[in-house]
mmCIF file of C-alpha atoms in Angstrom:
data_model
loop_
_atom_site.group_PDB
_atom_site.id
_atom_site.type_symbol
_atom_site.label_atom_id
_atom_site.label_comp_id
_atom_site.label_asym_id
_atom_site.label_seq_id
_atom_site.Cartn_x
_atom_site.Cartn_y
_atom_site.Cartn_z
ATOM 1 C CA MET O 295 -107.804 9.146 60.879
ATOM 2 C CA SER O 296 -109.263 12.639 61.275
ATOM 3 C CA ASN O 297 -109.379 12.138 65.068
ATOM 4 C CA PHE O 298 -105.669 11.336 65.022
ATOM 5 C CA VAL O 299 -104.991 14.433 62.910
ATOM 6 C CA HIS O 300 -106.851 16.655 65.353
ATOM 7 C CA GLN O 301 -105.095 15.057 68.307
ATOM 8 C CA TYR O 302 -101.731 15.520 66.609
ATOM 9 C CA GLN O 303 -102.459 19.174 65.860
ATOM 10 C CA ARG O 304 -103.539 19.762 69.461
ATOM 11 C CA GLU O 305 -100.357 18.210 70.792
ATOM 12 C CA LEU O 306 -98.189 20.319 68.498
ATOM 13 C CA ASP O 307 -100.108 23.397 69.594
ATOM 14 C CA ARG O 308 -99.402 22.483 73.216
ATOM 15 C CA CYS O 309 -95.709 22.134 72.370
ATOM 16 C CA ARG O 310 -95.760 25.565 70.728
ATOM 17 C CA GLN O 311 -97.469 27.212 73.708
ATOM 18 C CA GLN O 312 -94.933 25.754 76.134
ATOM 19 C CA PHE O 313 -92.103 26.873 73.880
ATOM 20 C CA GLU O 314 -93.444 30.410 73.558
ATOM 21 C CA SER O 315 -93.716 30.697 77.351
ATOM 22 C CA LEU O 316 -89.914 30.532 77.598
ATOM 23 C CA ASP O 317 -87.702 33.603 77.642
ATOM 24 C CA LEU O 318 -85.135 32.223 75.225
ATOM 25 C CA ARG O 319 -82.664 35.038 75.684
ATOM 26 C CA LYS O 320 -82.301 34.039 79.338
ATOM 27 C CA GLU O 321 -81.501 30.425 78.454
ATOM 28 C CA LYS O 322 -77.843 29.547 79.083
ATOM 29 C CA GLY O 323 -75.734 29.710 75.943
ATOM 30 C CA TYR O 324 -78.556 31.100 73.814
ATOM 31 C CA LEU O 325 -76.655 34.081 72.426
ATOM 32 C CA PHE O 326 -73.563 32.077 71.503
ATOM 33 C CA LYS O 327 -75.623 29.362 69.795
ATOM 34 C CA PHE O 328 -77.581 31.992 67.910
ATOM 35 C CA THR O 329 -74.365 33.736 66.858
ATOM 36 C CA THR O 330 -72.992 30.493 65.379
ATOM 37 C CA PHE O 331 -76.289 29.879 63.599
ATOM 38 C CA SER O 332 -76.363 33.424 62.235
ATOM 39 C CA ALA O 333 -72.776 33.227 60.995
ATOM 40 C CA SER O 334 -73.540 30.052 59.044
ATOM 41 C CA VAL O 335 -76.633 31.528 57.431
ATOM 42 C CA GLN O 336 -74.654 34.644 56.517
ATOM 43 C CA ASN O 337 -71.802 32.618 55.007
ATOM 44 C CA ILE O 338 -73.851 30.058 53.086
ATOM 45 C CA LEU O 339 -77.140 31.815 52.333
ATOM 46 C CA PRO O 340 -76.186 35.528 52.360
ATOM 47 C CA GLU O 341 -79.431 36.464 50.582
ATOM 48 C CA ILE O 342 -81.211 36.283 53.944
ATOM 49 C CA PRO O 343 -80.848 39.651 55.748
ATOM 50 C CA ILE O 344 -79.095 39.462 59.122
ATOM 51 C CA GLU O 345 -82.047 41.115 60.833
ATOM 52 C CA LYS O 346 -84.152 38.031 60.012
ATOM 53 C CA HIS O 347 -81.703 35.541 61.502
ATOM 54 C CA GLU O 348 -82.986 35.499 65.066
ATOM 55 C CA ASP O 349 -86.550 34.827 63.967
ATOM 56 C CA LEU O 350 -85.262 31.901 61.881
ATOM 57 C CA PHE O 351 -83.233 30.616 64.821
ATOM 58 C CA GLN O 352 -86.207 30.627 67.160
ATOM 59 C CA LYS O 353 -88.321 28.865 64.543
ATOM 60 C CA LEU O 354 -85.598 26.214 64.310
ATOM 61 C CA LEU O 355 -85.678 25.710 68.076
ATOM 62 C CA LEU O 356 -89.440 25.189 67.891
ATOM 63 C CA GLN O 357 -88.966 22.799 64.960
ATOM 64 C CA GLN O 358 -86.603 20.740 67.129
ATOM 65 C CA VAL O 359 -89.323 20.500 69.783
ATOM 66 C CA TYR O 360 -91.744 19.221 67.126
ATOM 67 C CA THR O 361 -89.171 16.720 65.869
ATOM 68 C CA THR O 362 -88.659 15.262 69.331
ATOM 69 C CA PHE O 363 -92.405 14.977 69.810
ATOM 70 C CA ASP O 364 -92.846 13.239 66.438
ATOM 71 C CA GLN O 365 -90.454 10.498 67.486
ATOM 72 C CA GLN O 366 -92.486 9.800 70.618
ATOM 73 C CA PHE O 367 -95.936 10.061 68.984
ATOM 74 C CA LEU O 368 -96.143 6.781 67.052
ATOM 75 C CA THR O 369 -99.221 7.831 65.082
ATOM 76 C CA ALA O 370 -97.137 10.590 63.462
ATOM 77 C CA ASN O 371 -95.820 7.880 61.131
ATOM 78 C CA ASP O 372 -99.339 7.266 59.829
ATOM 79 C CA LEU O 373 -99.881 10.966 59.105
ATOM 80 C CA ILE O 374 -96.851 11.491 56.864
ATOM 81 C CA GLN O 375 -97.469 12.719 53.348
ATOM 82 C CA THR O 376 -95.142 11.327 50.707
ATOM 83 C CA LYS O 377 -94.070 12.498 47.286
ATOM 84 C CA GLY O 378 -92.193 10.637 44.583
ATOM 85 C CA PRO O 379 -91.910 6.927 43.684
ATOM 86 C CA ILE O 380 -92.399 5.615 47.206
ATOM 87 C CA ARG O 381 -94.703 2.685 46.326
ATOM 88 C CA LYS O 382 -92.223 1.419 43.770
ATOM 89 C CA LEU O 383 -89.421 1.702 46.318
ATOM 90 C CA VAL O 384 -91.351 -0.014 49.106
ATOM 91 C CA ASN O 385 -92.483 -2.857 46.865
ATOM 92 C CA SER O 386 -89.014 -3.406 45.421
ATOM 93 C CA GLN O 387 -87.214 -6.584 46.347
ATOM 94 C CA HIS O 388 -83.892 -4.773 46.212
ATOM 95 C CA PRO O 389 -82.298 -2.562 48.897
ATOM 96 C CA ASN O 390 -81.618 1.142 48.550
ATOM 97 C CA ILE O 391 -79.357 3.654 50.260
ATOM 98 C CA TYR O 392 -81.702 6.357 51.529
ATOM 99 C CA CYS O 393 -79.791 9.613 51.983
ATOM 100 C CA THR O 394 -81.294 12.515 53.832
ATOM 101 C CA PHE O 395 -80.473 15.664 55.806
ATOM 102 C CA HIS O 396 -81.446 17.055 59.201
ATOM 103 C CA LEU O 397 -84.315 19.081 57.746
ATOM 104 C CA GLY O 398 -87.876 19.080 59.057
ATOM 105 C CA SER O 399 -88.913 16.104 61.178
ATOM 106 C CA TYR O 400 -86.022 14.104 59.752
ATOM 107 C CA ARG O 401 -86.287 11.167 62.188
ATOM 108 C CA LEU O 402 -89.530 10.082 60.554
ATOM 109 C CA LEU O 403 -87.759 8.708 57.477
ATOM 110 C CA THR O 404 -86.272 5.763 59.368
ATOM 111 C CA THR O 405 -89.496 4.859 61.141
ATOM 112 C CA TYR O 406 -91.570 5.366 57.983
ATOM 113 C CA LEU O 407 -89.449 2.887 56.033
ATOM 114 C CA TYR O 408 -89.521 0.412 58.906
ATOM 115 C CA ARG O 409 -93.280 0.891 59.351
ATOM 116 C CA ASN O 410 -93.690 -0.105 55.686
ATOM 117 C CA GLY O 411 -91.952 -3.445 56.121
ATOM 118 C CA ILE O 412 -88.461 -2.579 54.899
ATOM 119 C CA ASP O 413 -85.431 -4.136 56.577
ATOM 120 C CA VAL O 414 -83.511 -1.070 57.767
ATOM 121 C CA ALA O 415 -80.006 -0.351 59.021
ATOM 122 C CA LEU O 416 -79.498 3.170 60.370
ATOM 123 C CA LEU O 417 -75.911 4.430 60.115
ATOM 124 C CA VAL O 418 -75.134 7.058 62.754
ATOM 125 C CA SER O 419 -72.181 8.592 64.547
ATOM 126 C CA ARG O 420 -71.166 7.167 67.907
ATOM 127 C CA GLY O 421 -72.301 10.313 69.673
ATOM 128 C CA THR O 422 -75.760 10.089 68.119
ATOM 129 C CA TYR O 423 -76.110 6.465 69.159
ATOM 130 C CA GLN O 424 -75.072 7.245 72.719
ATOM 131 C CA GLU O 425 -77.438 10.220 72.974
ATOM 132 C CA GLN O 426 -80.426 8.940 70.998
ATOM 133 C CA GLY O 427 -80.016 5.178 70.695
ATOM 134 C CA LYS O 428 -82.412 4.298 73.533
ATOM 135 C CA ASP O 429 -85.106 6.623 72.188
ATOM 136 C CA ILE O 430 -84.759 5.242 68.655
ATOM 137 C CA TRP O 431 -85.074 1.670 69.898
ATOM 138 C CA ALA O 432 -88.072 2.599 72.058
ATOM 139 C CA THR O 433 -89.823 3.968 68.969
ATOM 140 C CA ILE O 434 -88.992 0.872 66.902
ATOM 141 C CA LYS O 435 -90.249 -1.469 69.616
ATOM 142 C CA GLY O 436 -93.407 0.610 69.893
ATOM 143 C CA LEU O 437 -94.005 0.243 66.148
ATOM 144 C CA GLN O 438 -93.310 -3.490 66.306
ATOM 145 C CA LYS O 439 -95.918 -3.929 69.011
ATOM 146 C CA LYS O 440 -98.503 -1.635 67.441
ATOM 147 C CA HIS O 441 -98.277 -3.042 63.897
ATOM 148 C CA ASN O 442 -96.941 -6.595 64.503
ATOM 149 C CA LEU O 443 -93.836 -5.863 62.450
ATOM 150 C CA THR O 444 -91.289 -8.625 61.944
ATOM 151 C CA ASN O 445 -88.832 -6.962 59.546
ATOM 152 C CA SER O 446 -85.334 -6.278 60.853
ATOM 153 C CA PHE O 447 -83.865 -3.095 62.272
ATOM 154 C CA GLN O 448 -80.385 -2.244 63.484
ATOM 155 C CA ILE O 449 -78.248 0.774 64.312
ATOM 156 C CA LEU O 450 -74.686 0.786 62.999
ATOM 157 C CA ASP O 451 -71.798 2.866 64.347
ATOM 158 C CA ALA O 452 -70.300 4.825 61.449
ATOM 159 C CA GLU O 453 -67.064 5.328 63.394
ATOM 160 C CA GLN O 454 -66.237 1.660 63.866
ATOM 161 C CA THR O 455 -63.384 0.550 61.639
ATOM 162 C CA SER O 456 -65.402 -2.474 60.528
ATOM 163 C CA SER O 457 -68.544 -0.472 59.708
ATOM 164 C CA THR O 458 -67.889 -0.318 55.952
ATOM 165 C CA LEU O 459 -67.601 -4.097 55.612
ATOM 166 C CA GLN O 460 -70.636 -4.564 57.825
ATOM 167 C CA VAL O 461 -72.728 -2.172 55.724
ATOM 168 C CA ILE O 462 -71.643 -3.889 52.511
ATOM 169 C CA ARG O 463 -72.745 -7.249 53.940
ATOM 170 C CA GLU O 464 -76.113 -5.804 54.960
ATOM 171 C CA LEU O 465 -76.744 -4.225 51.554
ATOM 172 C CA ARG O 466 -75.875 -7.453 49.754
ATOM 173 C CA ALA O 467 -78.187 -9.331 52.117
ATOM 174 C CA GLY O 468 -81.098 -7.065 51.107
ATOM 175 C CA THR O 469 -81.124 -4.562 53.987
ATOM 176 C CA SER O 470 -81.683 -0.924 53.066
ATOM 177 C CA LEU O 471 -79.479 1.744 54.578
ATOM 178 C CA VAL O 472 -80.458 5.161 55.988
ATOM 179 C CA ILE O 473 -77.730 7.815 56.165
ATOM 180 C CA PHE O 474 -77.822 11.447 57.287
ATOM 181 C CA ILE O 475 -74.999 12.766 55.156
ATOM 182 C CA ASP O 476 -74.830 16.130 56.924
ATOM 183 C CA GLY O 477 -74.376 14.740 60.405
ATOM 184 C CA VAL O 478 -71.099 12.884 61.065
ATOM 185 C CA THR O 479 -69.209 15.850 62.538
ATOM 186 C CA SER O 480 -66.762 13.654 64.438
ATOM 187 C CA THR O 481 -64.792 13.110 61.220
ATOM 188 C CA THR O 482 -64.216 16.804 60.591
ATOM 189 C CA GLY O 483 -61.628 19.318 61.705
ATOM 190 C CA LEU O 484 -58.426 17.755 63.048
ATOM 191 C CA ASN O 485 -59.860 14.265 62.448
ATOM 192 C CA ARG O 486 -60.499 14.868 58.759
ATOM 193 C CA GLN O 487 -59.173 12.236 56.366
ATOM 194 C CA GLU O 488 -59.143 14.021 53.046
ATOM 195 C CA ASP O 489 -58.599 10.798 51.114
ATOM 196 C CA LYS O 490 -62.094 9.817 52.330
ATOM 197 C CA GLU O 491 -63.738 13.158 51.605
ATOM 198 C CA VAL O 492 -64.463 15.378 48.648
ATOM 199 C CA GLN O 493 -65.440 19.006 48.347
ATOM 200 C CA VAL O 494 -68.889 19.871 47.007
ATOM 201 C CA ARG O 495 -70.472 23.230 46.333
ATOM 202 C CA PHE O 496 -73.073 24.251 48.873
ATOM 203 C CA GLY O 497 -74.599 27.673 48.433
ATOM 204 C CA ALA O 498 -71.928 30.367 48.700
ATOM 205 C CA LYS O 499 -69.302 27.969 50.089
ATOM 206 C CA ASN O 500 -67.598 24.625 49.550
ATOM 207 C CA VAL O 501 -68.093 21.891 52.141
ATOM 208 C CA TRP O 502 -66.266 18.641 52.795
ATOM 209 C CA ALA O 503 -68.469 15.570 52.354
ATOM 210 C CA ARG O 504 -67.689 11.937 53.108
ATOM 211 C CA LYS O 505 -67.257 9.713 50.057
ATOM 212 C CA GLY O 506 -68.740 6.744 51.909
ATOM 213 C CA VAL O 507 -72.220 7.010 50.405
ATOM 214 C CA GLY O 508 -70.938 6.964 46.848
ATOM 215 C CA PHE O 509 -68.397 4.244 47.648
ATOM 216 C CA LEU O 510 -71.033 1.923 49.133
ATOM 217 C CA SER O 511 -73.377 2.545 46.228
ATOM 218 C CA TYR O 512 -70.659 1.946 43.638
ATOM 219 C CA VAL O 513 -69.222 -1.216 45.202
ATOM 220 C CA THR O 514 -72.610 -2.881 45.828
ATOM 221 C CA LYS O 515 -74.419 -1.395 42.784
ATOM 222 C CA THR O 516 -77.106 -0.114 45.149
ATOM 223 C CA PRO O 517 -79.116 2.967 44.109
ATOM 224 C CA ILE O 518 -78.904 6.110 46.235
ATOM 225 C CA VAL O 519 -82.362 7.552 46.932
ATOM 226 C CA PRO O 520 -82.343 11.201 48.052
ATOM 227 C CA VAL O 521 -85.131 11.890 50.557
ATOM 228 C CA ILE O 522 -85.970 15.341 51.873
ATOM 229 C CA SER O 523 -88.134 15.797 54.947
ATOM 230 C CA TYR O 524 -89.906 19.088 55.593
ATOM 231 C CA ARG O 525 -92.890 20.473 57.447
ATOM 232 C CA GLU O 526 -95.515 22.485 55.604
ATOM 233 C CA LYS O 527 -97.156 25.635 56.968
ATOM 234 C CA ASN O 528 -100.115 23.580 58.214
ATOM 235 C CA LEU O 529 -97.549 21.495 60.197
ATOM 236 C CA ASN O 530 -98.020 18.386 58.026
ATOM 237 C CA ASN O 531 -94.843 16.335 57.639
ATOM 238 C CA VAL O 532 -93.736 15.503 54.098
ATOM 239 C CA LEU O 533 -91.159 12.984 52.893
ATOM 240 C CA SER O 534 -90.133 13.770 49.326
ATOM 241 C CA PHE O 535 -88.499 10.762 47.630
ATOM 242 C CA LEU O 536 -86.442 11.877 44.630
ATOM 243 C CA ASP O 537 -85.277 9.870 41.640
ATOM 244 C CA PRO O 538 -82.593 7.286 42.488
ATOM 245 C CA ILE O 539 -78.945 7.879 41.632
ATOM 246 C CA VAL O 540 -77.586 4.763 39.942
ATOM 247 C CA PRO O 541 -73.917 3.900 39.240
ATOM 248 C CA GLU O 542 -73.188 3.969 35.526
ATOM 249 C CA ALA O 543 -70.972 1.316 33.974
ATOM 250 C CA ASP O 544 -68.698 3.861 32.277
ATOM 251 C CA CYS O 545 -68.147 5.998 35.406
ATOM 252 C CA ASP O 546 -65.143 5.352 37.639
ATOM 253 C CA ARG O 547 -65.540 5.183 41.405
ATOM 254 C CA GLU O 548 -63.947 8.535 42.292
ATOM 255 C CA THR O 549 -66.000 10.409 39.718
ATOM 256 C CA TYR O 550 -69.198 8.703 40.846
ATOM 257 C CA CYS O 551 -68.513 9.561 44.502
ATOM 258 C CA ARG O 552 -68.035 13.228 43.637
ATOM 259 C CA LEU O 553 -70.975 13.499 41.236
ATOM 260 C CA SER O 554 -73.414 11.615 43.456
ATOM 261 C CA LEU O 555 -72.570 13.775 46.483
ATOM 262 C CA GLN O 556 -72.905 16.972 44.471
ATOM 263 C CA HIS O 557 -76.258 15.748 43.191
ATOM 264 C CA LEU O 558 -77.414 15.102 46.764
ATOM 265 C CA TYR O 559 -76.386 18.537 47.977
ATOM 266 C CA ASP O 560 -77.883 20.244 44.906
ATOM 267 C CA SER O 561 -81.185 18.455 45.496
ATOM 268 C CA PHE O 562 -81.165 19.430 49.163
ATOM 269 C CA TRP O 563 -80.368 23.055 48.330
ATOM 270 C CA GLN O 564 -83.686 23.460 46.501
ATOM 271 C CA TYR O 565 -85.539 22.603 49.721
ATOM 272 C CA LEU O 566 -83.208 24.411 52.103
ATOM 273 C CA THR O 567 -83.825 27.739 50.394
ATOM 274 C CA ARG O 568 -87.567 27.190 50.908
ATOM 275 C CA TYR O 569 -87.362 25.973 54.514
ATOM 276 C CA PRO O 570 -84.155 27.446 55.994
ATOM 277 C CA GLU O 571 -85.705 27.618 59.469
ATOM 278 C CA GLN O 572 -86.082 23.814 59.545
ATOM 279 C CA TRP O 573 -82.441 22.741 59.122
ATOM 280 C CA GLU O 574 -80.461 21.758 62.211
ATOM 281 C CA GLY O 575 -77.278 21.780 60.186
ATOM 282 C CA TRP O 576 -76.867 25.543 60.541
ATOM 283 C CA ASN O 577 -75.614 24.802 64.060
ATOM 284 C CA TYR O 578 -72.667 22.678 62.905
ATOM 285 C CA ILE O 579 -72.143 23.147 59.149
ATOM 286 C CA HIS O 580 -69.072 25.276 59.944
ATOM 287 C CA LYS O 581 -67.294 22.032 60.877
ATOM 288 C CA PHE O 582 -67.558 20.960 57.227
ATOM 289 C CA LEU O 583 -66.407 24.240 55.707
ATOM 290 C CA ASP O 584 -62.940 24.525 54.200
ATOM 291 C CA GLN O 585 -60.900 26.595 56.656
ATOM 292 C CA HIS O 586 -58.347 27.664 54.039
ATOM 293 C CA GLU O 587 -61.121 28.971 51.810
ATOM 294 C CA LEU O 588 -62.617 30.911 54.727
ATOM 295 C CA GLU O 589 -59.259 32.474 55.548
ATOM 296 C CA GLN O 590 -58.578 33.438 51.928
ATOM 297 C CA GLN O 591 -61.974 35.053 51.569
ATOM 298 C CA ALA O 592 -61.601 36.880 54.875
ATOM 299 C CA ASP O 593 -58.192 38.231 53.832
ATOM 300 C CA SER O 594 -59.279 39.197 50.332
ATOM 301 C CA TYR O 595 -61.121 42.258 51.599
ATOM 302 C CA GLN O 596 -58.999 44.898 53.266
ATOM 303 C CA PRO O 597 -60.966 47.978 54.285
ATOM 304 C CA PRO O 598 -59.116 51.270 53.834
ATOM 305 C CA ARG O 599 -57.539 52.719 56.926
ATOM 306 C CA PRO O 600 -59.769 55.511 58.194
ATOM 307 C CA ARG O 601 -58.550 59.043 57.720
ATOM 308 C CA PRO O 602 -57.660 61.109 60.776
ATOM 309 C CA LYS O 603 -60.720 62.372 62.613
ATOM 310 C CA LYS O 604 -62.987 59.922 60.741
ATOM 311 C CA ARG O 605 -65.215 57.972 63.123
ATOM 312 C CA VAL O 606 -64.734 54.223 63.140
ATOM 313 C CA ALA O 607 -67.347 51.671 64.177
ATOM 314 C CA PHE O 608 -67.488 48.104 65.412
ATOM 315 C CA ASN O 609 -67.642 45.764 62.414
ATOM 316 C CA GLN O 610 -70.925 44.003 63.197
ATOM 317 C CA GLU O 611 -71.040 42.334 59.790
ATOM 318 C CA ARG O 612 -67.994 40.239 60.596
ATOM 319 C CA TYR O 613 -67.917 40.110 64.414
ATOM 320 C CA SER O 614 -70.359 39.550 67.243
ATOM 321 C CA ILE O 615 -69.921 40.105 70.966
ATOM 322 C CA CYS O 616 -71.491 37.617 73.352
ATOM 323 C CA ASP O 617 -70.821 35.748 76.588
ATOM 324 C CA LEU O 618 -69.415 32.250 76.886
ATOM 325 C CA GLU O 619 -69.280 30.752 80.377
ATOM 326 C CA ASP O 620 -70.096 34.263 81.692
ATOM 327 C CA SER O 621 -67.012 35.784 80.039
ATOM 328 C CA PRO O 622 -67.221 38.247 77.134
ATOM 329 C CA ILE O 623 -65.934 36.920 73.826
ATOM 330 C CA LEU O 624 -65.491 38.278 70.343
ATOM 331 C CA PHE O 625 -66.809 35.882 67.692
ATOM 332 C CA ASP O 626 -65.411 36.037 64.151
ATOM 333 C CA ARG O 627 -68.435 35.242 61.984
ATOM 334 C CA ARG O 628 -66.319 34.422 58.926
ATOM 335 C CA LEU O 629 -63.744 32.144 60.521
ATOM 336 C CA TYR O 630 -65.778 30.807 63.493
ATOM 337 C CA VAL O 631 -62.961 31.814 65.834
ATOM 338 C CA THR O 632 -63.547 33.180 69.337
ATOM 339 C CA TYR O 633 -61.368 35.654 71.228
ATOM 340 C CA GLU O 634 -61.726 36.187 74.949
ATOM 341 C CA ILE O 635 -61.795 39.910 75.640
ATOM 342 C CA SER O 636 -61.948 42.083 78.723
ATOM 343 C CA THR O 637 -65.129 43.771 79.831
ATOM 344 C CA ASP O 638 -63.458 47.127 79.199
ATOM 345 C CA LEU O 639 -62.724 46.235 75.564
ATOM 346 C CA ARG O 640 -66.240 44.882 75.128
ATOM 347 C CA ASP O 641 -67.741 48.106 76.418
ATOM 348 C CA PHE O 642 -65.404 50.161 74.240
ATOM 349 C CA LEU O 643 -66.280 48.238 71.057
ATOM 350 C CA LEU O 644 -69.983 48.644 71.720
ATOM 351 C CA GLN O 645 -69.622 52.420 71.878
ATOM 352 C CA VAL O 646 -66.582 53.054 69.646
ATOM 353 C CA GLY O 647 -68.744 54.867 67.109
ATOM 354 C CA THR O 648 -69.267 57.664 69.617
ATOM 355 C CA VAL O 649 -65.575 58.054 70.522
ATOM 356 C CA GLU O 650 -63.868 60.973 68.788
ATOM 357 C CA THR O 651 -60.264 59.814 69.271
ATOM 358 C CA PRO O 652 -60.300 55.999 69.608
ATOM 359 C CA GLU O 653 -56.587 55.677 68.826
ATOM 360 C CA GLU O 654 -55.717 57.865 71.803
ATOM 361 C CA VAL O 655 -58.049 55.885 74.064
ATOM 362 C CA LEU O 656 -56.768 52.468 72.975
ATOM 363 C CA GLY O 657 -53.170 53.232 72.182
ATOM 364 C CA THR O 658 -51.729 52.995 68.697
ATOM 365 C CA ASP O 659 -50.744 49.291 68.837
ATOM 366 C CA MET O 660 -54.164 48.091 69.978
ATOM 367 C CA TYR O 661 -55.921 50.446 67.580
ATOM 368 C CA LEU O 662 -53.955 49.191 64.561
ATOM 369 C CA ASP O 663 -54.439 45.574 65.643
ATOM 370 C CA LEU O 664 -58.222 46.026 65.741
ATOM 371 C CA LEU O 665 -58.084 47.651 62.316
ATOM 372 C CA SER O 666 -55.924 44.900 60.798
ATOM 373 C CA LYS O 667 -58.327 42.210 62.049
ATOM 374 C CA GLN O 668 -61.276 44.248 60.714
ATOM 375 C CA ILE O 669 -62.788 44.367 64.202
ATOM 376 C CA ILE O 670 -63.299 48.079 63.690
ATOM 377 C CA ALA O 671 -63.578 49.772 60.316
#
């Protein structure tokens, strides 16, 4: 096994060297992606100083390289360290709903369970299946061949109207389910069905979460097992299996859905604050945020209008300037809204702190508009 460990470490080191040879700032879309990432960290985990955000973002990009490699390197499944009641879970004759997040080398959970003889159904969004389905199946077939596995595996489309009934049938037939509860972004925004979602507290914000996990658990009396994946400083992958969440007889379905989801997010939060640079969700968590709450919080603070002759400055805490499709845009970090601006306005905002009479330069209407939107303060 030590030879495999050394080989694995060498391969990860090669991945790191290739990654570090890139000039990330020259990669297309880098600044906009980083700005979205930074806004989410600022909104949800404001304890992290903004000046540390870019280092975290680049560490996340490297973590994604490692995650992709882990899926292709079959022996990575044999090197996983586990914590919690995993033997009891593996040896159980009953199925479980394994719930996890996109933290660490998160894809290893599915293959680890399958590698240990568990019948597994992976519930994913349609986009994930289209983008990653072939790679997932290639890994499963590789494990089947390497370890002579005969247990079942399937990928289910979470967006099919019949998916709920299909999952219920699989659970009752003894198949365990794997769900990434922070990943089905196709059901957010304009497509949100609030009768199927519930708000849970997540750091400094509330997020919308699908009730489906709790519903499936409640209807089939199947325990929910929270699992958190993370990578330690020595690059070892860890799967932490937490105590199961079990439906109580005296708890109604709606209450159980809400409490079980809050429990999952609370459990995840303890790991996220330790490994914030390993969570892919920073890139899309804004799709789960409550827009009305964001708007209310943004409007609650009204900076005083500057006195005459007082210098104003670009409000970098709330806004960022970057390029999207080679055009300058203004990005509202609180509301995740973009405004296309002219190059002249971009240049002005970047140097407004040095302008003695900005209202005369801009004109009163434009000046007051920038003040009212807190673009300058």
